[in-house]
Coordinates of C-alpha atoms in Angstrom, one line a residue:
Chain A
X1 CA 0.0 0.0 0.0
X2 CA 1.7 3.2 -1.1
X3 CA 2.0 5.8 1.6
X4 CA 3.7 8.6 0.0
X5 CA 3.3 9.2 -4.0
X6 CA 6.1 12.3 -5.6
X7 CA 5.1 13.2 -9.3
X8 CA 7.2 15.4 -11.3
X9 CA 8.9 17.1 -8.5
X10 CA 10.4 20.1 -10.0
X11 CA 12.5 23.1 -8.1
X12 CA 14.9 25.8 -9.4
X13 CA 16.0 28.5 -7.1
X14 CA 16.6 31.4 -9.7
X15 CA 18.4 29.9 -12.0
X16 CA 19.6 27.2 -10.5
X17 CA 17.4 23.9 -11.1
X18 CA 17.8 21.8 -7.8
X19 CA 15.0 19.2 -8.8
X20 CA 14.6 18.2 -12.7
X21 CA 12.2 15.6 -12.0
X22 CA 11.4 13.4 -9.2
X23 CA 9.2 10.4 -9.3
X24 CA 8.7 8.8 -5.9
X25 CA 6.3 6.3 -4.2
X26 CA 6.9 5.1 -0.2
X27 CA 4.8 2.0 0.5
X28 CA 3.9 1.6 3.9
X29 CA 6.4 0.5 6.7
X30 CA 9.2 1.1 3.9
X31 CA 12.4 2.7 4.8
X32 CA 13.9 4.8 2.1
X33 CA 17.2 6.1 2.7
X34 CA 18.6 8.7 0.3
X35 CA 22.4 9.3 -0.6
X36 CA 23.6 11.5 -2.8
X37 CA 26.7 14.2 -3.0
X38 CA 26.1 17.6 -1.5
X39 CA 24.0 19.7 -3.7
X40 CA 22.2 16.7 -5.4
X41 CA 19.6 17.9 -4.3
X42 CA 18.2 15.6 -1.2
X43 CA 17.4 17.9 0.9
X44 CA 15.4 20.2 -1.1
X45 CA 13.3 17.1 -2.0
X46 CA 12.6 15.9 1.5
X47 CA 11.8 19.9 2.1
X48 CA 9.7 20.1 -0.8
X49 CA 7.5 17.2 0.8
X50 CA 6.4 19.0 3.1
X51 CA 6.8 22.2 1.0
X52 CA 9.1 24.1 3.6
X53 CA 10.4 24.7 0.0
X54 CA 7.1 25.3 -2.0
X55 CA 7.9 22.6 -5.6
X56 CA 7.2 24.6 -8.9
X57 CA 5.6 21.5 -10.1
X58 CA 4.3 18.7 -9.6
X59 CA 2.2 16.2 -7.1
X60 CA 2.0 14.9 -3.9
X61 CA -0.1 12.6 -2.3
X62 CA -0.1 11.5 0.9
X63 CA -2.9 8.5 1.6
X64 CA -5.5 10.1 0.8
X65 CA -4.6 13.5 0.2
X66 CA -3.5 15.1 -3.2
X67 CA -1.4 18.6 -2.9
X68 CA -0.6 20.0 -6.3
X69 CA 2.4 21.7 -6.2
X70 CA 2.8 25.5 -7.7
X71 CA -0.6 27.3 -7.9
X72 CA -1.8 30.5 -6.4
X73 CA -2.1 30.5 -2.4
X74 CA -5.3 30.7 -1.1
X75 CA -7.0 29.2 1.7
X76 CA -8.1 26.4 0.8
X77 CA -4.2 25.5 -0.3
X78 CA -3.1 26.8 2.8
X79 CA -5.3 24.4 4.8
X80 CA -4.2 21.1 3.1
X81 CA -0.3 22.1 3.2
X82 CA -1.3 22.6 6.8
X83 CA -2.9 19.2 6.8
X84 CA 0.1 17.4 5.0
X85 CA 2.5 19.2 7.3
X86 CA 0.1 17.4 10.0
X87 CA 0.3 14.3 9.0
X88 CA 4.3 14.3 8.5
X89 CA 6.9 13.9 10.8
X90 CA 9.8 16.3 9.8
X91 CA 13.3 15.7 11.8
X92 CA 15.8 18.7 11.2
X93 CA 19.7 18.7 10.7
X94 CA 20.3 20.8 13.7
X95 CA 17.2 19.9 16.0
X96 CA 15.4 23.0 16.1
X97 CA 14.1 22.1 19.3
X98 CA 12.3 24.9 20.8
X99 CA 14.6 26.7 23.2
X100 CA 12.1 28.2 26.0
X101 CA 10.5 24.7 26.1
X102 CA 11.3 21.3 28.2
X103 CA 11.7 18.2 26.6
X104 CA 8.7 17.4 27.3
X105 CA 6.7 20.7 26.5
X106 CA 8.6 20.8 22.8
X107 CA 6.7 17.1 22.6
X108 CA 3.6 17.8 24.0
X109 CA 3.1 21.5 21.8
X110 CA 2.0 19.9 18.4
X111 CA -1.1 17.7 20.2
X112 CA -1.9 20.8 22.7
X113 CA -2.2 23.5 19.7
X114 CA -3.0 21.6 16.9
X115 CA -4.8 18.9 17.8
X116 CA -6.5 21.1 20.8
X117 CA -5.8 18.0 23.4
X118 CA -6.2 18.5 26.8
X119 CA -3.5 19.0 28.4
X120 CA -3.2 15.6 30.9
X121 CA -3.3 13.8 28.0
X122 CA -1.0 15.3 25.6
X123 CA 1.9 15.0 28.7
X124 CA 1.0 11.4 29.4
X125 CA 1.4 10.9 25.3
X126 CA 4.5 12.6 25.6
X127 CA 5.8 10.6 28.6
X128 CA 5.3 7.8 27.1
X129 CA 7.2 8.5 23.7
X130 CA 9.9 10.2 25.8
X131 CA 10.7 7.0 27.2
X132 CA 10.4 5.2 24.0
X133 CA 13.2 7.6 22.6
X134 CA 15.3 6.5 26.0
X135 CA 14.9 10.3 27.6
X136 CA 12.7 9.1 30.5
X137 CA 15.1 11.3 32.9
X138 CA 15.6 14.4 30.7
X139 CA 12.1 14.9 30.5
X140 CA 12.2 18.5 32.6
X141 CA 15.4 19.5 31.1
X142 CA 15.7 22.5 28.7
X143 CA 17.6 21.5 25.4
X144 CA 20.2 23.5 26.0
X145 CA 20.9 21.2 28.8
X146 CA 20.6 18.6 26.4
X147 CA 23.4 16.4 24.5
X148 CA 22.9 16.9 20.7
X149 CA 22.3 13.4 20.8
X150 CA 19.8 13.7 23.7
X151 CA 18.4 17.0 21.7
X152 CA 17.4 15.3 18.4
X153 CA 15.8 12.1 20.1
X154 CA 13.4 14.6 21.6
X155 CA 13.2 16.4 18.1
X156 CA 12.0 12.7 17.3
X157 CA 9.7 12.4 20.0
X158 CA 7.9 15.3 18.9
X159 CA 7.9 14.7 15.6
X160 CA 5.9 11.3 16.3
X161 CA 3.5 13.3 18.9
X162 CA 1.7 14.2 16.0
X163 CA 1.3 10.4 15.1
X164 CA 2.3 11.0 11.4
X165 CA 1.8 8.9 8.4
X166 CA 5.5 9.5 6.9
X167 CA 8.6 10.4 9.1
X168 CA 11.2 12.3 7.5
X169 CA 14.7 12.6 8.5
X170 CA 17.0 15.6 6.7
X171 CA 20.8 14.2 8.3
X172 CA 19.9 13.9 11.7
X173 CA 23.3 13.2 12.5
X174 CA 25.3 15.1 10.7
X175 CA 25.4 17.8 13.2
X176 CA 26.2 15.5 15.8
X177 CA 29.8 14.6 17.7
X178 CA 30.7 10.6 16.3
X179 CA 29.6 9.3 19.8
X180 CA 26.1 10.0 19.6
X181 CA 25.4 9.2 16.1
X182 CA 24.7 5.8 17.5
X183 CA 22.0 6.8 20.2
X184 CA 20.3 8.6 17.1
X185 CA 19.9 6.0 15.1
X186 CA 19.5 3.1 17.6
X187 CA 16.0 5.3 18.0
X188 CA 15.5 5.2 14.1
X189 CA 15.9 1.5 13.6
X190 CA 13.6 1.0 16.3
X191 CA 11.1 3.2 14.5
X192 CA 11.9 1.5 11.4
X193 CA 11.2 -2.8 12.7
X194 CA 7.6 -1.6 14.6
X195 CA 6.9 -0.4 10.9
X196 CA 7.2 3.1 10.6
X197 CA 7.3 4.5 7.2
X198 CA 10.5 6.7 7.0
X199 CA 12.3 8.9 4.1
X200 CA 15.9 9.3 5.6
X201 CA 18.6 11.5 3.7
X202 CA 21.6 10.6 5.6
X203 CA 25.7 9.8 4.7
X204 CA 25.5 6.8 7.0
X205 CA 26.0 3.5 5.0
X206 CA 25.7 1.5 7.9
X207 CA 22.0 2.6 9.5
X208 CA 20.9 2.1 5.2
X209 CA 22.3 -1.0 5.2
X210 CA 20.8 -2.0 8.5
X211 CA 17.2 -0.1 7.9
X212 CA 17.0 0.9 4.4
X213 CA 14.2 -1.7 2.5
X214 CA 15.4 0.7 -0.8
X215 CA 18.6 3.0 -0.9
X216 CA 17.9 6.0 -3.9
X217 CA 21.2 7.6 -5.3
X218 CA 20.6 11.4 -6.4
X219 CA 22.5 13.5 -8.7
X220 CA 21.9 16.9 -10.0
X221 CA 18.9 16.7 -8.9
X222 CA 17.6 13.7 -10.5
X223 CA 17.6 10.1 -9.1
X224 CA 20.1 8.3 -10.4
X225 CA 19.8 4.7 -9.2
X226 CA 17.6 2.6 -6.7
X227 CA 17.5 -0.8 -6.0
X228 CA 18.2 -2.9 -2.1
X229 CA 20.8 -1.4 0.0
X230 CA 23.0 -4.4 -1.0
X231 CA 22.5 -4.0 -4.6
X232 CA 23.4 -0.1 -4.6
X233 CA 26.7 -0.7 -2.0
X234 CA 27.8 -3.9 -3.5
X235 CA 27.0 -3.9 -7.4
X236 CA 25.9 -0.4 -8.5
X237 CA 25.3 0.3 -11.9
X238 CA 26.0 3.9 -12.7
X239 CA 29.7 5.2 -12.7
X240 CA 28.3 8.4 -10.1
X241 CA 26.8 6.0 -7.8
X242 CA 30.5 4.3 -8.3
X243 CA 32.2 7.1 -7.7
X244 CA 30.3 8.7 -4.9
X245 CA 30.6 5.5 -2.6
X246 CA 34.1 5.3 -3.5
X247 CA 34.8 8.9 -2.1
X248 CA 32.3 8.2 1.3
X249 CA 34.4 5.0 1.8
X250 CA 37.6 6.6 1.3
X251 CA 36.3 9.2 3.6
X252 CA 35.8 6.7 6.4
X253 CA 39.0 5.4 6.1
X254 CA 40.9 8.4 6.5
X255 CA 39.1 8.8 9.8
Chain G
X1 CA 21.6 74.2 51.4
X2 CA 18.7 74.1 53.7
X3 CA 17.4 71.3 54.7
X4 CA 13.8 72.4 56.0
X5 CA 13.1 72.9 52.3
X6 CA 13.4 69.8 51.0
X7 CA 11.4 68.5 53.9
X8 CA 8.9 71.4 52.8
X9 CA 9.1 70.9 49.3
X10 CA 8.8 66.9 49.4
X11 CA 5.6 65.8 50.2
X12 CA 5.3 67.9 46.5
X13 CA 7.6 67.0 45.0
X14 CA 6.9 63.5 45.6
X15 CA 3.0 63.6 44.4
X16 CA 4.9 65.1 41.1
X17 CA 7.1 62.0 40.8
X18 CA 3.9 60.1 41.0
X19 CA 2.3 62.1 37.9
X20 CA 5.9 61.6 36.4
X21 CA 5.2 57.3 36.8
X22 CA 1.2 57.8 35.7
X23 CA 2.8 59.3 32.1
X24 CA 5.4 56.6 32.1
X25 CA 3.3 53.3 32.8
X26 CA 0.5 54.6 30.4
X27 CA 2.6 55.5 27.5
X28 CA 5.0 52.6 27.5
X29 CA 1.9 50.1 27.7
X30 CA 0.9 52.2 24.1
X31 CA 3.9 52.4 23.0
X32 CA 4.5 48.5 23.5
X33 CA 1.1 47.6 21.6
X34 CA 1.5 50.2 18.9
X35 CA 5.3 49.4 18.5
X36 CA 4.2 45.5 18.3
X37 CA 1.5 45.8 15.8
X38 CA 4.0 47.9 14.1
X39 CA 6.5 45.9 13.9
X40 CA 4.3 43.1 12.5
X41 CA 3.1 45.6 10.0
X42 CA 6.6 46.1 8.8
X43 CA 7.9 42.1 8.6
X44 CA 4.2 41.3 7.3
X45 CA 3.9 40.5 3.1
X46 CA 1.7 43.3 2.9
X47 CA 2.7 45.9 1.2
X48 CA 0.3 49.0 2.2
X49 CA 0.7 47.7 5.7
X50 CA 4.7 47.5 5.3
X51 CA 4.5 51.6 3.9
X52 CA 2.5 53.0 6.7
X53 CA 4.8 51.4 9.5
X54 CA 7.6 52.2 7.4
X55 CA 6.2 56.0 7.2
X56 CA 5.3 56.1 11.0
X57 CA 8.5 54.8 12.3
X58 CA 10.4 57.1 10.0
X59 CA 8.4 60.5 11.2
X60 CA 8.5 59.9 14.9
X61 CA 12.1 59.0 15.0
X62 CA 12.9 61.7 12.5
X63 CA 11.8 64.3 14.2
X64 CA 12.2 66.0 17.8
X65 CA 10.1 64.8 20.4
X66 CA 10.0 68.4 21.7
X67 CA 8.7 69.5 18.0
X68 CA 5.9 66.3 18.4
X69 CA 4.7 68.0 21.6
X70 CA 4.2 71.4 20.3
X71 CA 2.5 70.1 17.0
X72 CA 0.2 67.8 19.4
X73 CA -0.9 70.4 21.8
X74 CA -0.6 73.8 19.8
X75 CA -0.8 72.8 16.3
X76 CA -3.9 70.4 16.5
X77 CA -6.5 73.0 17.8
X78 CA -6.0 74.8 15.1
X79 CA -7.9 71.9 12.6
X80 CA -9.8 71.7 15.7
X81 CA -8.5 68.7 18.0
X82 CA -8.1 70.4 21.6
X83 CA -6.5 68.0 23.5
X84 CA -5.7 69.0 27.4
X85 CA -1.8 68.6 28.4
X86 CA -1.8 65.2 29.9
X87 CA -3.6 63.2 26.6
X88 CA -1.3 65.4 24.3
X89 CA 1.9 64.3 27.0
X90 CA 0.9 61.3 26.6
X91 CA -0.1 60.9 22.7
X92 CA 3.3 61.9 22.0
X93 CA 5.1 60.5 24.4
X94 CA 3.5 56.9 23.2
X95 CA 4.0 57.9 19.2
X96 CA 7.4 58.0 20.0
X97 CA 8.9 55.7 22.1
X98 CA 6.5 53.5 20.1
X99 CA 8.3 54.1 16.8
X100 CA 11.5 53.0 19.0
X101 CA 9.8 49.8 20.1
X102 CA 9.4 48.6 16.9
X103 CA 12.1 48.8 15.5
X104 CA 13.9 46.8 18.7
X105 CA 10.6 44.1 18.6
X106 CA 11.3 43.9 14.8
X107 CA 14.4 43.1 14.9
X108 CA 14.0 41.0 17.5
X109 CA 11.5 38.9 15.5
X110 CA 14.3 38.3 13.0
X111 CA 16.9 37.5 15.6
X112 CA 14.6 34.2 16.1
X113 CA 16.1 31.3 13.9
X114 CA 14.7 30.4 10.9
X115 CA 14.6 27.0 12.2
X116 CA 11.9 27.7 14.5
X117 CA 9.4 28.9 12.2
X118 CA 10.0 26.0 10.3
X119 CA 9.9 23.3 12.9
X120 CA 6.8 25.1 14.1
X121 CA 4.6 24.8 10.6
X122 CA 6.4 21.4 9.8
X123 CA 4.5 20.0 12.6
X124 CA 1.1 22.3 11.4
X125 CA 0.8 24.9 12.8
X126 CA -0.5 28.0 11.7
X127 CA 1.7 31.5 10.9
X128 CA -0.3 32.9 14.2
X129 CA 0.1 30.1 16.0
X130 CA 3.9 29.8 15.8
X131 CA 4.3 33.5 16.2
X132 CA 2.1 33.9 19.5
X133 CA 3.7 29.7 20.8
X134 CA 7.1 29.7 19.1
X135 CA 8.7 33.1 17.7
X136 CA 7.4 35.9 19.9
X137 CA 7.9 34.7 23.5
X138 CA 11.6 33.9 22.3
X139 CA 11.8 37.2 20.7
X140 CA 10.3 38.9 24.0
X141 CA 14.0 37.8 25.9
X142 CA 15.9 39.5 23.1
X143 CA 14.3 42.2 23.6
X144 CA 14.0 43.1 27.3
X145 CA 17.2 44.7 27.0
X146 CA 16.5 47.7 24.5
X147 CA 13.1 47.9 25.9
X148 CA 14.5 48.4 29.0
X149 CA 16.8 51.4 27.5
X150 CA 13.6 52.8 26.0
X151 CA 11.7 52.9 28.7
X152 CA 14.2 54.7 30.5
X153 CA 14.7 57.4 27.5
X154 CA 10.5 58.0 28.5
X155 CA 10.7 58.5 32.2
X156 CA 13.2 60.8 31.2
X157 CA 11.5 62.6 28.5
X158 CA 8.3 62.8 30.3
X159 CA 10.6 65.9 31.7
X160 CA 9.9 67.7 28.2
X161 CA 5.8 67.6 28.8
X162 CA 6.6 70.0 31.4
X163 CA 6.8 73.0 28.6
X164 CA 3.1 72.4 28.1
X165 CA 2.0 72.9 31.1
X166 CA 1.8 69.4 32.8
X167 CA 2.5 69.3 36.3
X168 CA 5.1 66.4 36.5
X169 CA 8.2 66.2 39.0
X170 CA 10.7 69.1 36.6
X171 CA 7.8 71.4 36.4
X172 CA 6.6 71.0 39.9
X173 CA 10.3 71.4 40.8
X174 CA 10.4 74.7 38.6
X175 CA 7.1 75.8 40.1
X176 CA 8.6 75.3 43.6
X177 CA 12.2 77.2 43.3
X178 CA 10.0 80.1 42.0
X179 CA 8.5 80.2 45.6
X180 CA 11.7 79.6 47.5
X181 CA 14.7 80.6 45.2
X182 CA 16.4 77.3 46.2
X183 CA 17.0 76.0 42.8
X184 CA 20.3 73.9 43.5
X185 CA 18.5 72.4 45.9
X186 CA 15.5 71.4 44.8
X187 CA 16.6 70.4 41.2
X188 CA 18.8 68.3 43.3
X189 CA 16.3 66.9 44.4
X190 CA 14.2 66.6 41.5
X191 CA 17.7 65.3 39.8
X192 CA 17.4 62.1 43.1
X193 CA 14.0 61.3 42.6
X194 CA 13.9 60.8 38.9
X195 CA 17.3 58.6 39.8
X196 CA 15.3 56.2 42.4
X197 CA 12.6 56.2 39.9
X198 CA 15.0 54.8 36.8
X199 CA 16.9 52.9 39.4
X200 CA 13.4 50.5 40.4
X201 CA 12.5 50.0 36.8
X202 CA 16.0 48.9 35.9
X203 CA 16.0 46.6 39.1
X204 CA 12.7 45.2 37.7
X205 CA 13.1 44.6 34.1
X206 CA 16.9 43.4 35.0
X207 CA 14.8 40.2 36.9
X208 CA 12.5 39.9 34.2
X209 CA 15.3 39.5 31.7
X210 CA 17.2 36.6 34.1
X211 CA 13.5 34.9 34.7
X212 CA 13.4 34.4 30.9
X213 CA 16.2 33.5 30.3
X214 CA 16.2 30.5 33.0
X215 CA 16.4 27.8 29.9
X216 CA 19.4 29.2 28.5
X217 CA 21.7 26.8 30.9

């Protein structure tokens, strides 16, 4: 059953084309992991999902829902971008946790205001996916007080307090120190085996080798080549794909 | 100096001080709501909105606050709006420091990351929503501190209202010394209670800064 459908993505910024044309389609419980040099584009896809980057083109449909990318704002449009933001669980590069909040306020916000649930409830839903993302004793701590690590499992957690359809990770480690990379995705894998659908643009081979049911290689803003994580690492067919895993590998090596 | 004057002159002195903290408190709390909607009026996507706080700001910070008074409260009865010296004190006083605020709570605004906004409508919400829950009560701490400087800048320019007539602490002080020919004395005087007056509000909105700023470990 297809969760997320992407038809004819297209972005340019200026002159600058960053998407030429994306076709996409996320069945549930998949994991899709994205790789792709910097500037490829990745990013500004995952964005455009949720059109924190509005496409110029193109359609998405999430279940049931159909957003067409590119026409005038009105607000009617504005209400079922608000509804697909709703039902989509965006996890940031660096956290953007908010700052005047506790952990667990930042996860209990989205259900209070936007769902308008009471109060009680939303902090015993928060509790209780506070201590699924291992932060059972941080939960009155402000994030500043927080390990990057600790910071973007609670970015996590609030991202699932709206119970989304979709999760979507934009490097969530990348901003992180080496050592907590692992606490990160420890959280993500779990997600991933009780069957979470998940779009993850990430530089780590091992979580898509791990996690990934599909690994997509992106170019230039078009996607190159997908196939199984061990088809893409092991036997990939186009000479970028080649040459991109030869420079991340290389890369690991020199560390 | 003699010191059974100031004991005279206090008790006035002292119910001036009081007017001086009545022009204050009422035109900072204008000044803060125009200098708010202002502000949003000048980061909104509307344009007309955008010119006329653009065009307010620029005339009230362009121009004398001594000029705003006499074009309040002599200029205005002449197209027929008589206002008595306190509203007129107090219109202008508000206009400007309100122009001030704005500029401070604009910027401000911006000084918010760009990743809050967007982890606020990623999960839904609305642009008022993550403005009132997200952007503004962050931007509040930023600006406590030049809202704090302007609110000093009107206790002390609520000395100018005295020119038209208004009884606060300089012109009860001026009113005084014409009595008693003590005027080292009591503008010394004067000069200590508007100090203790600035002093307080400092104290206070010095707290108010640390209290939000309790989750920045």
């Amino acid at each position: 059953m297809e969760v997320i459908k992407l038809q004819n993505i297209k972005k340019s910024f200026n002159e600058n084309i960053v998407l030429k044309d994306i076709n996409l389609t996320v069945n549930k419980s998949e994991v899709v992991v994205i790789m792709g040099p910097s500037g490829s584009g990745k990013s500004t896809l995952l964005r455009c999902v949720t059109f924190l980057e509005e496409p110029d083109g193109g359609i998405i449909k999430l279940g049931e829902q159909e957003v067409t990318a590119g026409s005038q704002m009105n607000k009617q449009r504005k209400n079922d971008i608000r509804k697909l933001r709703q039902n989509t669980g965006f996890v940031f590069q660096q956290f953007n946790l908010f700052p005047h909040k506790t952990a667990l306020e930042n996860v209990m916000e989205g259900p209070m205001i936007i769902k308008k649930i009471a109060r009680e409830k939303a902090k015993q839903k928060a509790i209780t996916l506070l201590k699924k993302v291992g932060l059972a004793d941080r939960m009155d701590h402000y994030p500043a007080q927080l390990s990057g690590g600790q910071q973007q499992r609670v970015a996590i957690a609030r991202a699932l307090s709206m119970e989304p359809m979709v999760m979507l990770y934009d490097e969530p480690t990348s901003a992180l120190d080496p050592e907590l990379v692992r606490e990160v995705l420890q959280v993500m894998k779990e997600l991933a085996k009780e069957g979470m659908t998940m779009i993850v643009v990430t530089h780590e081979m091992a979580f898509a080798k791990d996690a990934a049911d599909r690994v997509i290689f992106m170019d230039d803003g078009l996607i190159i080549e997908e196939g199984s994580s061990y088809e893409i690492f092991n036997n990939p067919k186009e000479d970028r794909t080649k040459r991109f895993l030869q420079d991340v590998s290389e890369e690991i090596v020199l560390e | 100096m003699d010191f059974t004057i100031i004991i005279e002159a206090l008790p006035l002195l002292l119910k001036a001080t009081l007017v001086t903290i009545g022009l204050a408190l009422v035109s900072i709390v204008i000044a803060l709501i125009l200098g708010f909607f202002t502000a949003l009026a000048r980061i909104s996507k509307m344009k007309l909105l955008k010119i006329i706080g653009t065009i307010y700001v620029s005339m009230f910070r362009g121009t004398p606050l001594l000029v705003q008074i006499f074009v309040i409260y002599f200029g205005l009865p002449q197209i027929n709006i008589s206002l008595d010296p306190i509203p007129s004190g107090i219109l202008a006083l508000s206009l400007n420091a309100g122009a001030y605020l704005s500029e401070s709570f604009r910027a401000s605004i911006l000084a918010v990351e760009k990743g809050q906004m967007e982890a606020a409508v990623s999960m839904g919400m609305t642009y008022g929503e993550a403005m009132r829950r997200i952007i503004l009560p962050q931007s509040i701490r930023i600006a406590i501190p030049t809202l704090s400087n302007t609110y000093i800048i009107l206790i002390k320019d609520t000395s100018l209202v005295s020119v038209i007539t208004v009884t606060e602490l300089l012109q009860m002080s001026t009113l005084i010394i014409a009595k008693t020919f003590e005027p080292l004395t009591i503008y010394l005087v004067a000069a200590v209670l508007y100090w203790i007056v600035i002093t307080f509000f400092t104290v206070i909105l010095d707290r108010f800064e640390k209290r939000t700023s309790r989750h920045l470990a």
